[in-house]
Short mmCIF file of C-alpha atoms and ligand atoms in Angstrom, two decimals:
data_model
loop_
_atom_site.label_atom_id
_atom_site.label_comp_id
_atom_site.label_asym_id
_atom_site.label_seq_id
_atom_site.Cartn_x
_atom_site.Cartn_y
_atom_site.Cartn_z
CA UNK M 190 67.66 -1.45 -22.75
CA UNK M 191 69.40 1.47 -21.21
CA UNK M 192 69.99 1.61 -17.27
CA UNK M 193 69.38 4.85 -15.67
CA UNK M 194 70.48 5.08 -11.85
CA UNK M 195 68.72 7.85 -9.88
CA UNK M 196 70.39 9.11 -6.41
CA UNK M 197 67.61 10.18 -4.38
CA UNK M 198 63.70 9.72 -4.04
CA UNK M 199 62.78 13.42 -3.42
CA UNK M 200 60.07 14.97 -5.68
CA UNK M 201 62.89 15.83 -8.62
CA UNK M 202 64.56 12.34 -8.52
CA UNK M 203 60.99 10.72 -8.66
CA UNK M 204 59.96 13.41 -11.75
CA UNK M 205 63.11 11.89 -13.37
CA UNK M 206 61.46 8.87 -13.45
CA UNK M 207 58.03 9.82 -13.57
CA UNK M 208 59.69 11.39 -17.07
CA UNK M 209 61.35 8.37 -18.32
CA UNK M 210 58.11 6.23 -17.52
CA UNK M 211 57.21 5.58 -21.40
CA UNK M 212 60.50 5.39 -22.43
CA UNK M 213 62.60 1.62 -22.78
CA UNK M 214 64.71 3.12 -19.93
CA UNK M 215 65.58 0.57 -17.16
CA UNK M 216 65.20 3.00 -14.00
CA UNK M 217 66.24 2.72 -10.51
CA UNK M 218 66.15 5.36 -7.91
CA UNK M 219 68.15 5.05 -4.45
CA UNK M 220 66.87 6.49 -1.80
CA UNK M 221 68.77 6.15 1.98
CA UNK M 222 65.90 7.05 3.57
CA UNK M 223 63.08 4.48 4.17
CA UNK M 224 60.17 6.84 2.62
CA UNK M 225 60.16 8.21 -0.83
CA UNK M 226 59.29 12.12 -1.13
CA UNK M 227 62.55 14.00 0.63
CA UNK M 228 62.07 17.46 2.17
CA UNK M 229 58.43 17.10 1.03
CA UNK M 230 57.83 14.94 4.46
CA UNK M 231 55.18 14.25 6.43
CA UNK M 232 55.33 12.37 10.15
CA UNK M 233 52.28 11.24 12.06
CA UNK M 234 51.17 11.05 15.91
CA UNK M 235 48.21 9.96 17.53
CA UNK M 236 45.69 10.89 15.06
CA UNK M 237 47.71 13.52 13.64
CA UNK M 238 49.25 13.93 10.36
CA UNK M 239 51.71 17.06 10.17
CA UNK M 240 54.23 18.27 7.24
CA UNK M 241 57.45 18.43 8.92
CA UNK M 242 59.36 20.03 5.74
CA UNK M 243 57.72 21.64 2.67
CA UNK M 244 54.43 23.26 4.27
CA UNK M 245 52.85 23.03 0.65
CA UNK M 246 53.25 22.94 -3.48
CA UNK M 247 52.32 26.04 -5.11
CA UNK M 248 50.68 26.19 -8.36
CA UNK M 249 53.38 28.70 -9.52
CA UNK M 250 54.24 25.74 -12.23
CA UNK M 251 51.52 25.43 -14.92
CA UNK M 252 53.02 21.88 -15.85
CA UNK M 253 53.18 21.18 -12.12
CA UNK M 254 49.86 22.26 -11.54
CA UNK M 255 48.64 20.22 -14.53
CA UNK M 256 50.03 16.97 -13.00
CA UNK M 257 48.85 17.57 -9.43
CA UNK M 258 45.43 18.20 -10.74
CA UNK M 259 45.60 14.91 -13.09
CA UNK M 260 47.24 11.92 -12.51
CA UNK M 261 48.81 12.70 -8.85
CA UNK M 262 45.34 14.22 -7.57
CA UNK M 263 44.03 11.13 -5.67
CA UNK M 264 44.14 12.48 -2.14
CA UNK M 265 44.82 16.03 -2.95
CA UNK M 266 43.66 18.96 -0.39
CA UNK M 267 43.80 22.60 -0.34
CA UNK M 268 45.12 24.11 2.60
CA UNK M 269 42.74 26.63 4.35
CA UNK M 270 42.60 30.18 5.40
CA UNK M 271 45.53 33.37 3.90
CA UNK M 272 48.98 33.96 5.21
CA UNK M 273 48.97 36.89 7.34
CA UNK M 274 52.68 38.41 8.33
CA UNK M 275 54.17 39.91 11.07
CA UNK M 276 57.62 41.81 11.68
CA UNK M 277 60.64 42.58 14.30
CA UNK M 278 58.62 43.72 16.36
CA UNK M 279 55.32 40.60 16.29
CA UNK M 280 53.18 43.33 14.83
CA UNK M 281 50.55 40.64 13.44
CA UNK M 282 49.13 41.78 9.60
CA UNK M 283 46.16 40.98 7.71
CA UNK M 284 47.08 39.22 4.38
CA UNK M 285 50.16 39.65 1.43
CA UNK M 286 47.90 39.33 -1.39
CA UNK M 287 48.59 35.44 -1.68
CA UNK M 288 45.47 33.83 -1.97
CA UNK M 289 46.58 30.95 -4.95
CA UNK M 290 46.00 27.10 -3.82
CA UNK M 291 47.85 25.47 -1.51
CA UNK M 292 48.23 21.59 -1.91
CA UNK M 293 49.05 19.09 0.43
CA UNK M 294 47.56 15.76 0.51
CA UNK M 295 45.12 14.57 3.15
CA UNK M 296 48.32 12.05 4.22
CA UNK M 297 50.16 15.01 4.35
CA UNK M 298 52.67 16.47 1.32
CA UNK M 299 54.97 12.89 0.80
CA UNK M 300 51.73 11.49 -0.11
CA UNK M 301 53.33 13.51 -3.78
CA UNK M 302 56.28 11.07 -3.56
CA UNK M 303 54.16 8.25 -3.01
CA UNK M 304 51.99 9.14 -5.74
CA UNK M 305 54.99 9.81 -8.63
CA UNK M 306 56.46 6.75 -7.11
CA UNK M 307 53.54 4.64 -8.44
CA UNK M 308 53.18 6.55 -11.33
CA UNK M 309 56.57 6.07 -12.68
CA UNK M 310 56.82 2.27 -12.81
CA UNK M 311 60.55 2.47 -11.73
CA UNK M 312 62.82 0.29 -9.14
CA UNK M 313 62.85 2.45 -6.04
CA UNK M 314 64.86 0.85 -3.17
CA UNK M 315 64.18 3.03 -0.58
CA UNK M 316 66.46 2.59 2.88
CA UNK M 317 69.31 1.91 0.63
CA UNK M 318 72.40 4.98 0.73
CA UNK M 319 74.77 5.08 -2.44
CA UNK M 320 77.62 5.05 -0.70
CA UNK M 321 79.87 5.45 -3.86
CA UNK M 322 80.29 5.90 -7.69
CA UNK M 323 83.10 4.98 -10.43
CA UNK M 324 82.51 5.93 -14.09
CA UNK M 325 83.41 3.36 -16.27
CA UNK M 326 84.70 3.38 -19.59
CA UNK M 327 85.06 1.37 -22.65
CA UNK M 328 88.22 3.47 -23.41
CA UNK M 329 90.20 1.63 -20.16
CA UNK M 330 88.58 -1.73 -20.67
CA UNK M 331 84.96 -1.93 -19.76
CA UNK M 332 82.16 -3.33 -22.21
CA UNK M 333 80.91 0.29 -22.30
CA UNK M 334 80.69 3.99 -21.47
CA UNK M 335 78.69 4.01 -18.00
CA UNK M 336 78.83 4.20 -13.91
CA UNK M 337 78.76 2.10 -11.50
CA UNK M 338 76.70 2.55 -8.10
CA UNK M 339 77.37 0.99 -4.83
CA UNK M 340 75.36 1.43 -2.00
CA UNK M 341 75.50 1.29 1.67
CA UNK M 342 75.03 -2.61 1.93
CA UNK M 343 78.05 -3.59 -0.94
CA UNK M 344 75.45 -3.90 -3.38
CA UNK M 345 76.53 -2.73 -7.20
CA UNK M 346 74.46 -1.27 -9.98
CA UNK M 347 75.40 -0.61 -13.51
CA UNK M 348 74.23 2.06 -15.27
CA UNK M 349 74.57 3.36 -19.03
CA UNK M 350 73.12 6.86 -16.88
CA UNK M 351 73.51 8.37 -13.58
CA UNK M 352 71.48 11.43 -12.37
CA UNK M 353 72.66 12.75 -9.07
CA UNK M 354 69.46 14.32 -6.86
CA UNK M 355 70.64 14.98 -3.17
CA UNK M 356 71.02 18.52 -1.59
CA UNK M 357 74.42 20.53 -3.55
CA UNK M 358 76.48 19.43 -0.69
CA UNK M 359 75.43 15.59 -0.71
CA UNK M 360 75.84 15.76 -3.93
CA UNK M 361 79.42 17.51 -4.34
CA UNK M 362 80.85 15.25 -1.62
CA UNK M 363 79.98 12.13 -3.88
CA UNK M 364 81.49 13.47 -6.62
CA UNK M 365 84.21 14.43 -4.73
CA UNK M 366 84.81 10.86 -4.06
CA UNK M 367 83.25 8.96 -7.20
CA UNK M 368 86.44 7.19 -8.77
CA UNK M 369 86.62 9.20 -12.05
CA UNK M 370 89.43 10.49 -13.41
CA UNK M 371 88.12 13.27 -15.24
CA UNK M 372 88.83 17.27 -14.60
CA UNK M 373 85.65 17.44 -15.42
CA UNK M 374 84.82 16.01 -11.68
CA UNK M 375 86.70 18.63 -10.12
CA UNK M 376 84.50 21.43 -11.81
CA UNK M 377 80.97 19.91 -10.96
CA UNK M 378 82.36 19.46 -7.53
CA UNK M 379 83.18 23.26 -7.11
CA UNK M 380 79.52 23.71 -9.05
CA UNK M 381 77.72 21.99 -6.02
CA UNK M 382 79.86 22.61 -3.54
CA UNK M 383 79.35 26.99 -4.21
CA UNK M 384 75.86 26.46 -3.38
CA UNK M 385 75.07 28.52 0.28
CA UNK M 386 72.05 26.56 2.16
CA UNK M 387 69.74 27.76 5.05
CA UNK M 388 69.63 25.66 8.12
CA UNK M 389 66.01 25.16 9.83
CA UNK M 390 64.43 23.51 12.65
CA UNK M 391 60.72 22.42 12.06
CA UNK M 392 59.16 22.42 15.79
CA UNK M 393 55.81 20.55 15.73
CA UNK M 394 53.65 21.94 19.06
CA UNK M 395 50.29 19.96 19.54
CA UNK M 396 47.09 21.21 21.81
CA UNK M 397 44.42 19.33 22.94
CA UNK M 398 42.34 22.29 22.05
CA UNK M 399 42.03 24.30 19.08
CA UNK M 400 41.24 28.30 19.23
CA UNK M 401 39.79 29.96 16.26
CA UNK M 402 42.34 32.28 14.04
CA UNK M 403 41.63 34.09 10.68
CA UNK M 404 44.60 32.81 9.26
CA UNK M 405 46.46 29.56 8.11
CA UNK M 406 49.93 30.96 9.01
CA UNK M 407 52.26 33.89 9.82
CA UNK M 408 55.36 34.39 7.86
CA UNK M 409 57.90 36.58 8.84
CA UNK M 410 58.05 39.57 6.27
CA UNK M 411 61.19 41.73 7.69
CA UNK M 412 62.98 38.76 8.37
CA UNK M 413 64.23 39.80 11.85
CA UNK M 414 62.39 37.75 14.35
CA UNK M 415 63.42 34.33 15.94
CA UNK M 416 60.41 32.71 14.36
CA UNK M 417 60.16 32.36 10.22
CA UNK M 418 56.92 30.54 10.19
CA UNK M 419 54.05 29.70 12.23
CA UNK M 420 51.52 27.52 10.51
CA UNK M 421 47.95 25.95 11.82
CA UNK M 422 48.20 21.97 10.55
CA UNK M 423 44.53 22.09 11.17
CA UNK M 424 43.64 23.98 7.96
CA UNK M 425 44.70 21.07 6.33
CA UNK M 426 41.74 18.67 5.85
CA UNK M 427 42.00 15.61 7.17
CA UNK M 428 45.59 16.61 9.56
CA UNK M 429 44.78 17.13 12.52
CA UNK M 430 41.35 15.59 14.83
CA UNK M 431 38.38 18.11 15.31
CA UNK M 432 39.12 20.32 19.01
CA UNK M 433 43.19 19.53 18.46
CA UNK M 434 45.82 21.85 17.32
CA UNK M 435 48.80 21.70 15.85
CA UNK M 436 51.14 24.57 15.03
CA UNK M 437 53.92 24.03 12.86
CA UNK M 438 57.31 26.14 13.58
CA UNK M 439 60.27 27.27 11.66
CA UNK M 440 62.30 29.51 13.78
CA UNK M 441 64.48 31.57 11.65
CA UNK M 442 68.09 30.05 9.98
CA UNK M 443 69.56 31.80 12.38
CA UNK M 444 67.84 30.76 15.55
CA UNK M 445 67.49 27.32 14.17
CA UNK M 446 71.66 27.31 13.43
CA UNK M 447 72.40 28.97 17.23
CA UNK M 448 69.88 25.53 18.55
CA UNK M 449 70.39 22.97 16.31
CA UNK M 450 72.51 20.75 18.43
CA UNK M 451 70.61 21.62 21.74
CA UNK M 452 68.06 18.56 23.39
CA UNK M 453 65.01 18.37 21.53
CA UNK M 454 62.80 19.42 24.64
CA UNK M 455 64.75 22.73 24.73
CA UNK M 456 63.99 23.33 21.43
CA UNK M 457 60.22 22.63 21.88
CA UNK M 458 59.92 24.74 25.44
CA UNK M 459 62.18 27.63 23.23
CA UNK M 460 60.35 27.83 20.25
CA UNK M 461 56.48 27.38 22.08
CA UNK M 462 57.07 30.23 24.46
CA UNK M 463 58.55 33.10 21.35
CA UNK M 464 54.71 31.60 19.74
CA UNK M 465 52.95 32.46 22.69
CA UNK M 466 54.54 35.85 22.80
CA UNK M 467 53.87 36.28 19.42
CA UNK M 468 50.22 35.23 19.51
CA UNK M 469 49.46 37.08 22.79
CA UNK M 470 48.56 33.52 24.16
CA UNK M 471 49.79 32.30 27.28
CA UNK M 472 47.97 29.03 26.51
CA UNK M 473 50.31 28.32 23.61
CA UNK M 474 53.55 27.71 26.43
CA UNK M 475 52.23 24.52 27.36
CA UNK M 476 52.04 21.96 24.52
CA UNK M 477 50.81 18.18 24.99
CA UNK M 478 53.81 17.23 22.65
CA UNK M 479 56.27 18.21 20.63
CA UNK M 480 58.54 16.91 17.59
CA UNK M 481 61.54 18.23 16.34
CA UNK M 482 62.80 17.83 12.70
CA UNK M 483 66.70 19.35 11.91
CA UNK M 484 67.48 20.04 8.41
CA UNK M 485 70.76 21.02 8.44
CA UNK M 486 70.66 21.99 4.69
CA UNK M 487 67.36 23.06 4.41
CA UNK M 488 67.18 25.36 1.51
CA UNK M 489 69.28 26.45 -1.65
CA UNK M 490 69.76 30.18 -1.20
CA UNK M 491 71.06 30.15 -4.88
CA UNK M 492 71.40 27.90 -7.65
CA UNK M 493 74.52 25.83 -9.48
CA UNK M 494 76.33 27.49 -12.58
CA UNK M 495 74.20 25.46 -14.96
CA UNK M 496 76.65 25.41 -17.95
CA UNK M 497 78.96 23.60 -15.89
CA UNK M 498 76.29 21.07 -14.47
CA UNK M 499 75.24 20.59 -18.30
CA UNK M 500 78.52 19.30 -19.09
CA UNK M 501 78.22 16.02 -17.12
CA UNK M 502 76.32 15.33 -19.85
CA UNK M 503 79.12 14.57 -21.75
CA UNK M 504 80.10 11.60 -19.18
CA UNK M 505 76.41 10.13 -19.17
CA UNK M 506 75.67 12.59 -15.81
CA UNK M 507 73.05 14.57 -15.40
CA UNK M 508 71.46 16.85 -12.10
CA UNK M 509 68.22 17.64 -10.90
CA UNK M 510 66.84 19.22 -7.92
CA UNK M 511 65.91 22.74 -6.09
CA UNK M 512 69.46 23.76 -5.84
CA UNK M 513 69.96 23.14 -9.83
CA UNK M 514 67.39 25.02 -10.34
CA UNK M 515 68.15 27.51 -7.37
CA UNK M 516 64.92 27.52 -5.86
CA UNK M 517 63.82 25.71 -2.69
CA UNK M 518 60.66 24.67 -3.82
CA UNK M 519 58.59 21.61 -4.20
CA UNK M 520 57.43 22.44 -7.70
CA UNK M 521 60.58 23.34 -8.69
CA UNK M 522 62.50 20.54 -7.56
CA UNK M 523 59.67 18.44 -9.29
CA UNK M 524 59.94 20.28 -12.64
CA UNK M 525 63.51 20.22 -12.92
CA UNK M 526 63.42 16.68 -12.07
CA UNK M 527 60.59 16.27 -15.50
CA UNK M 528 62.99 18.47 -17.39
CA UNK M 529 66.32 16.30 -17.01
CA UNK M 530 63.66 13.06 -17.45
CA UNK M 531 63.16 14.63 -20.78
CA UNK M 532 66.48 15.63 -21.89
CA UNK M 533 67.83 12.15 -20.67
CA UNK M 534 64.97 10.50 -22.86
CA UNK M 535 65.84 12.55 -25.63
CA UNK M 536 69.01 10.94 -26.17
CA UNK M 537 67.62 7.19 -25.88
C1 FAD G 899 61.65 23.21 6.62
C2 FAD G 899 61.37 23.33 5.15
C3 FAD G 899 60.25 24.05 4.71
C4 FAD G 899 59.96 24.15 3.35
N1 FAD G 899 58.80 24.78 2.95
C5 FAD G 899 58.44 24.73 1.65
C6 FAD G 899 57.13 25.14 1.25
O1 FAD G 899 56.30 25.52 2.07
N2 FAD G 899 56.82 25.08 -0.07
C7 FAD G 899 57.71 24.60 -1.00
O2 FAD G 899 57.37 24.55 -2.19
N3 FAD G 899 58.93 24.16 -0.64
C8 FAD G 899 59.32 24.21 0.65
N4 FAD G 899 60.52 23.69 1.04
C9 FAD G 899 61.50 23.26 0.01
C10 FAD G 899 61.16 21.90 -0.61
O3 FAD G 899 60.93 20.96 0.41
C11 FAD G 899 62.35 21.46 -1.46
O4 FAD G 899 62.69 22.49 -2.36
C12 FAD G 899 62.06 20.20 -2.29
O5 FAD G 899 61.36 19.25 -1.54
C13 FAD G 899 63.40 19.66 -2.80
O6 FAD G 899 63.21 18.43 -3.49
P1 FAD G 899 64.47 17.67 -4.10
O7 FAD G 899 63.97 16.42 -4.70
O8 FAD G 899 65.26 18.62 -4.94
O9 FAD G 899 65.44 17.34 -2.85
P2 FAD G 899 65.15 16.36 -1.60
O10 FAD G 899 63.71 16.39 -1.25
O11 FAD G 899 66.14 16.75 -0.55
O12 FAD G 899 65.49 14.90 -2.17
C14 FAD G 899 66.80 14.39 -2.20
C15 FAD G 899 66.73 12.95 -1.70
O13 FAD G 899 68.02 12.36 -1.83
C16 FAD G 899 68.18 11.45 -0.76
N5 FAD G 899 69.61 11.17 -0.63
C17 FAD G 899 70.60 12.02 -0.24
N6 FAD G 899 71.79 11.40 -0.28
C18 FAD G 899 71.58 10.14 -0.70
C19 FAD G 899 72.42 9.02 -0.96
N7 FAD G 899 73.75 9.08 -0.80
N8 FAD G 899 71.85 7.86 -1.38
C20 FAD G 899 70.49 7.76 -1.56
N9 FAD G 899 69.65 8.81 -1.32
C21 FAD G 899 70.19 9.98 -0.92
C22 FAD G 899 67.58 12.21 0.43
O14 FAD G 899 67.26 11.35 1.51
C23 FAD G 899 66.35 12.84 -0.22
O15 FAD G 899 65.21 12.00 -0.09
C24 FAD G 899 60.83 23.56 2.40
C25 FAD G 899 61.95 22.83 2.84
C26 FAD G 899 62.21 22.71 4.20
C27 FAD G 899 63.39 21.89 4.66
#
């Protein structure tokens, strides 16, 4: 039986396994958080249920979009109503022509880690960090070729596999560490590491009354406004209760960089009075409650130099994730997580 380790229960580290779930592989996936599903997260209040990191999954991904619609569908929602834009100025716009389906889940969007969870059949210890790696080898003395994982708690794993899932500069700092004496180290380190990342906040604002808008959300086309993204939670079925209303925020990298160590209430009052400036609404400055959700590396703004990453190969490593792929998106994490499923199963 061959022992694959997985770093990370995000949407590619959980395709890894969903991808290895018919094979003899032996798969466990750490994940330091205590939810599976990553950036795809969803947090709850009251009766609310609200997607606090990816807003949605696209159907830009035919094999994606096969999946969602099959085996992961139980639970499955479209989200509601266009994107309109607006620019520098909070000129509001009808529409950009992107009309395809939306998904979330009625539990909101880590429902889709929940789901591949199941689906895979693998070990998944979630609120368990790997702390640290050290590749083995039968060459200085070990039974075999392999790694060895230890996580947060002393626990060890062996591994005849390793596939490393966390953000580029998660991942490059492990490496960085991992007790392998290999130049080969040095070069996937400076792989990861090269990858730039956006900062964002995700500001949650909830009403006790809802107003009624054309739209699902406003993205920022021009780029040049303190707020990215305003999105209405309650075109999601089943997010937020009838009369309520919950807007969900991203302020811009660079608004969200300038605030990100500043008091969560700050944040809130900040980012709900530039929404009620931008929506003409004076009723938007005064929320009910508010929740605040840093992601310091929030997405890839390129991907790694895949040759190099392909190399690990070599040592029994392997990569998956948006930044391999350089693009921060759910389906794209989740397809290159299928894709290095496959090519690991190739070689069982
Ligand atoms: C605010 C925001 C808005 C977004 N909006 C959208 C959107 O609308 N549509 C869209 O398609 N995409 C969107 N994205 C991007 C999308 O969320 C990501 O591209 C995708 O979820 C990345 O998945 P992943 O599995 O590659 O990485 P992740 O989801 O980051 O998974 C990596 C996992 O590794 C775990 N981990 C890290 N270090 C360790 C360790 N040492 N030990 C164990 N576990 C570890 C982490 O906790 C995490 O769960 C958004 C992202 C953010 C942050």
């Amino acid at each position: 039986m061959t022992r694959i380790a997985v770093v990370g229960a995000g949407v590619a580290g959980l395709g890894v396994a969903y991808a290895l779930r018919e094979t003899d592989a032996e798969v466990t996936v750490f994940e330091r958080r205590e939810s599976v599903g990553g950036r795809a997260a969803t947090r709850r209040r009251d009766d609310c249920v609200y997607d606090v990191g990816a807003n949605y999954c696209k159907d830009d991904d035919e094999r994606v979009t096969g999946l969602l619609a099959g085996e992961l569908a139980d639970g499955l929602v479209e989200t509601e109503g266009p994107v309109w834009t607006f620019d520098a100025d909070g000129e509001i716009s009808e529409g950009r022509g992107d009309d395809a389906p939306k998904w979330t889940y009625r539990e909101g969007l880590a429902a889709l880690g929940d789901r591949l969870r199941e689906a895979s059949g693998a070990t998944v210890r979630t609120g368990t960090e790997v702390a640290a790696l050290a590749r083995e080898s039968a060459a200085t003395g070990s039974e075999s070729d392999g790694w060895r994982v230890e996580t947060d708690s002393g626990d060890e794993l062996a591994a005849d596999g390793l596939v490393l899932t966390p953000p580029a500069p998660t991942t490059a700092y492990l490496l960085d560490r991992a007790d392998w004496n290999d130049p080969l180290r040095g070069d996937l380190v400076d792989a990861a590491a090269d990858v730039p990342y956006r900062t964002l906040l995700s500001v949650a604002l909830h009403y006790p009354y809802r107003a009624d808008l054309p739209y699902y959300a406003l993205v920022n086309a021009d780029k040049d406004h303190d707020l990215g993204w305003v999105s209405r939670e309650e075109c999601k079925p089943g997010h937020v209760p009838g009369g309520e209303s919950l807007l969900v925020v991203q302020p811009s990298p660079e608004w969200s960089r300038n605030r990100y160590d500043d008091a969560d209430d700050e944040i809130a009052v900040a980012a709900a009075d530039r929404v009620a400036e931008l929506l003409d609404d004076p009723d938007r400055y005064q929320f009910d409650w508010a929740d605040v959700v840093r992601w310091r590396d929030a997405l890839p703004d390129s991907g790694a130099d895949r040759a190099t990453l392909d190399r690990g190969a070599d040592a029994d490593l392997f990569f998956a994730g948006d930044w391999v792929v350089g693009e921060g998106r759910v389906h794209a994490a989740l397809r290159s997580g299928l894709e290095t499923g496959e090519r690991i199963a190739e070689t069982l």
